[in-house]
């Protein structure tokens, strides 16, 4: 489907470009550039556009907010500010889920620096070998794999400088379990 076909379908359905951008969780400027031929439409964006325009998906698409960054390295200040949104099939992601951009290399065997992870804030019970976003008493956050005996947060890194963080020495709070990952290929 080319930009002209998308514009024709929008017109036929009485839908504005801003409404389409909102429904596929894409910045309106990015959509406008794509429809003017100034940028390519990604496969994921095209699938979302088709889903909206043809209403072929059984599950609606919804936006998952990307609210900030999380360290995949040492503890780092947790800063929350909306920075993006990603379209996801509505039935596949819990209702309060949110995204975080990963910074650092302590989890590089799992996700690269800059990758997106989705966090379920309603799933905070620690289970061995699962991945969690954790906040310490100083308001700093990190993303690691939980291990038992002793309870600790383990890096999954090719960098041997990263060490496990033993839990119990200081206050910490589980932000949520990491349920999804993605990275640009």
PDB file of C-alpha atoms in Angstrom, residues 64-72 76-86 96-103 111-121 131-135 140-144 174-183:
ATOM      1  CA  UNK A  64       1.632   1.605  25.220  1.00  0.00           C
ATOM      2  CA  UNK A  65       3.321   4.678  26.694  1.00  0.00           C
ATOM      3  CA  UNK A  66       7.096   4.719  26.840  1.00  0.00           C
ATOM      4  CA  UNK A  67       7.633   6.701  30.039  1.00  0.00           C
ATOM      5  CA  UNK A  68      11.390   6.912  30.370  1.00  0.00           C
ATOM      6  CA  UNK A  69      14.652   5.031  30.527  1.00  0.00           C
ATOM      7  CA  UNK A  70      15.990   2.299  32.789  1.00  0.00           C
ATOM      8  CA  UNK A  71      19.570   1.388  33.444  1.00  0.00           C
ATOM      9  CA  UNK A  72      20.925  -1.944  32.350  1.00  0.00           C
ATOM     10  CA  UNK A  76      20.780   5.129  37.892  1.00  0.00           C
ATOM     11  CA  UNK A  77      18.251   7.816  38.747  1.00  0.00           C
ATOM     12  CA  UNK A  78      14.774   6.794  37.641  1.00  0.00           C
ATOM     13  CA  UNK A  79      13.314   9.553  35.498  1.00  0.00           C
ATOM     14  CA  UNK A  80       9.768   9.321  34.245  1.00  0.00           C
ATOM     15  CA  UNK A  81       8.632  11.458  31.359  1.00  0.00           C
ATOM     16  CA  UNK A  82       6.610  10.450  28.318  1.00  0.00           C
ATOM     17  CA  UNK A  83       9.030   9.997  25.435  1.00  0.00           C
ATOM     18  CA  UNK A  84       7.154   7.838  22.963  1.00  0.00           C
ATOM     19  CA  UNK A  85       4.361   5.342  22.463  1.00  0.00           C
ATOM     20  CA  UNK A  86       4.300   2.012  20.678  1.00  0.00           C
ATOM     21  CA  UNK A  96      -1.362  -0.768  32.969  1.00  0.00           C
ATOM     22  CA  UNK A  97       1.793  -1.837  31.115  1.00  0.00           C
ATOM     23  CA  UNK A  98       4.329   0.772  30.058  1.00  0.00           C
ATOM     24  CA  UNK A  99       7.564   0.874  28.118  1.00  0.00           C
ATOM     25  CA  UNK A 100      11.096   1.849  29.122  1.00  0.00           C
ATOM     26  CA  UNK A 101      14.166   2.416  26.952  1.00  0.00           C
ATOM     27  CA  UNK A 102      17.178   0.424  28.137  1.00  0.00           C
ATOM     28  CA  UNK A 103      20.483   2.246  28.661  1.00  0.00           C
ATOM     29  CA  UNK A 111      18.585  -6.679  25.040  1.00  0.00           C
ATOM     30  CA  UNK A 112      20.849  -4.084  23.481  1.00  0.00           C
ATOM     31  CA  UNK A 113      21.399  -0.547  24.671  1.00  0.00           C
ATOM     32  CA  UNK A 114      18.475   1.490  23.338  1.00  0.00           C
ATOM     33  CA  UNK A 115      16.057  -1.447  23.178  1.00  0.00           C
ATOM     34  CA  UNK A 116      12.494  -1.166  24.425  1.00  0.00           C
ATOM     35  CA  UNK A 117      11.146  -3.282  27.263  1.00  0.00           C
ATOM     36  CA  UNK A 118       7.524  -3.477  28.398  1.00  0.00           C
ATOM     37  CA  UNK A 119       6.886  -3.620  32.150  1.00  0.00           C
ATOM     38  CA  UNK A 120       3.808  -5.073  33.866  1.00  0.00           C
ATOM     39  CA  UNK A 121       3.518  -3.047  37.103  1.00  0.00           C
ATOM     40  CA  UNK A 131      13.374 -10.224  34.661  1.00  0.00           C
ATOM     41  CA  UNK A 132      12.347  -7.198  36.713  1.00  0.00           C
ATOM     42  CA  UNK A 133      12.639  -3.435  36.874  1.00  0.00           C
ATOM     43  CA  UNK A 134      13.685  -2.547  40.426  1.00  0.00           C
ATOM     44  CA  UNK A 135      13.918   0.758  42.325  1.00  0.00           C
ATOM     45  CA  UNK A 140      17.527   4.778  41.316  1.00  0.00           C
ATOM     46  CA  UNK A 141      16.359   1.992  39.027  1.00  0.00           C
ATOM     47  CA  UNK A 142      17.861  -0.933  37.176  1.00  0.00           C
ATOM     48  CA  UNK A 143      16.713  -3.896  35.094  1.00  0.00           C
ATOM     49  CA  UNK A 144      18.097  -7.348  35.912  1.00  0.00           C
ATOM     50  CA  UNK A 174       9.936  -4.008  42.418  1.00  0.00           C
ATOM     51  CA  UNK A 175       8.547  -1.700  39.725  1.00  0.00           C
ATOM     52  CA  UNK A 176       7.263  -4.646  37.689  1.00  0.00           C
ATOM     53  CA  UNK A 177       8.146  -7.715  35.683  1.00  0.00           C
ATOM     54  CA  UNK A 178       9.595  -7.315  32.196  1.00  0.00           C
ATOM     55  CA  UNK A 179       7.148  -9.066  29.889  1.00  0.00           C
ATOM     56  CA  UNK A 180       8.286  -8.036  26.408  1.00  0.00           C
ATOM     57  CA  UNK A 181      11.393  -6.780  24.629  1.00  0.00           C
ATOM     58  CA  UNK A 182      12.122  -5.228  21.254  1.00  0.00           C
ATOM     59  CA  UNK A 183      15.034  -3.621  19.499  1.00  0.00           C
TER      60      UNK A 183
END
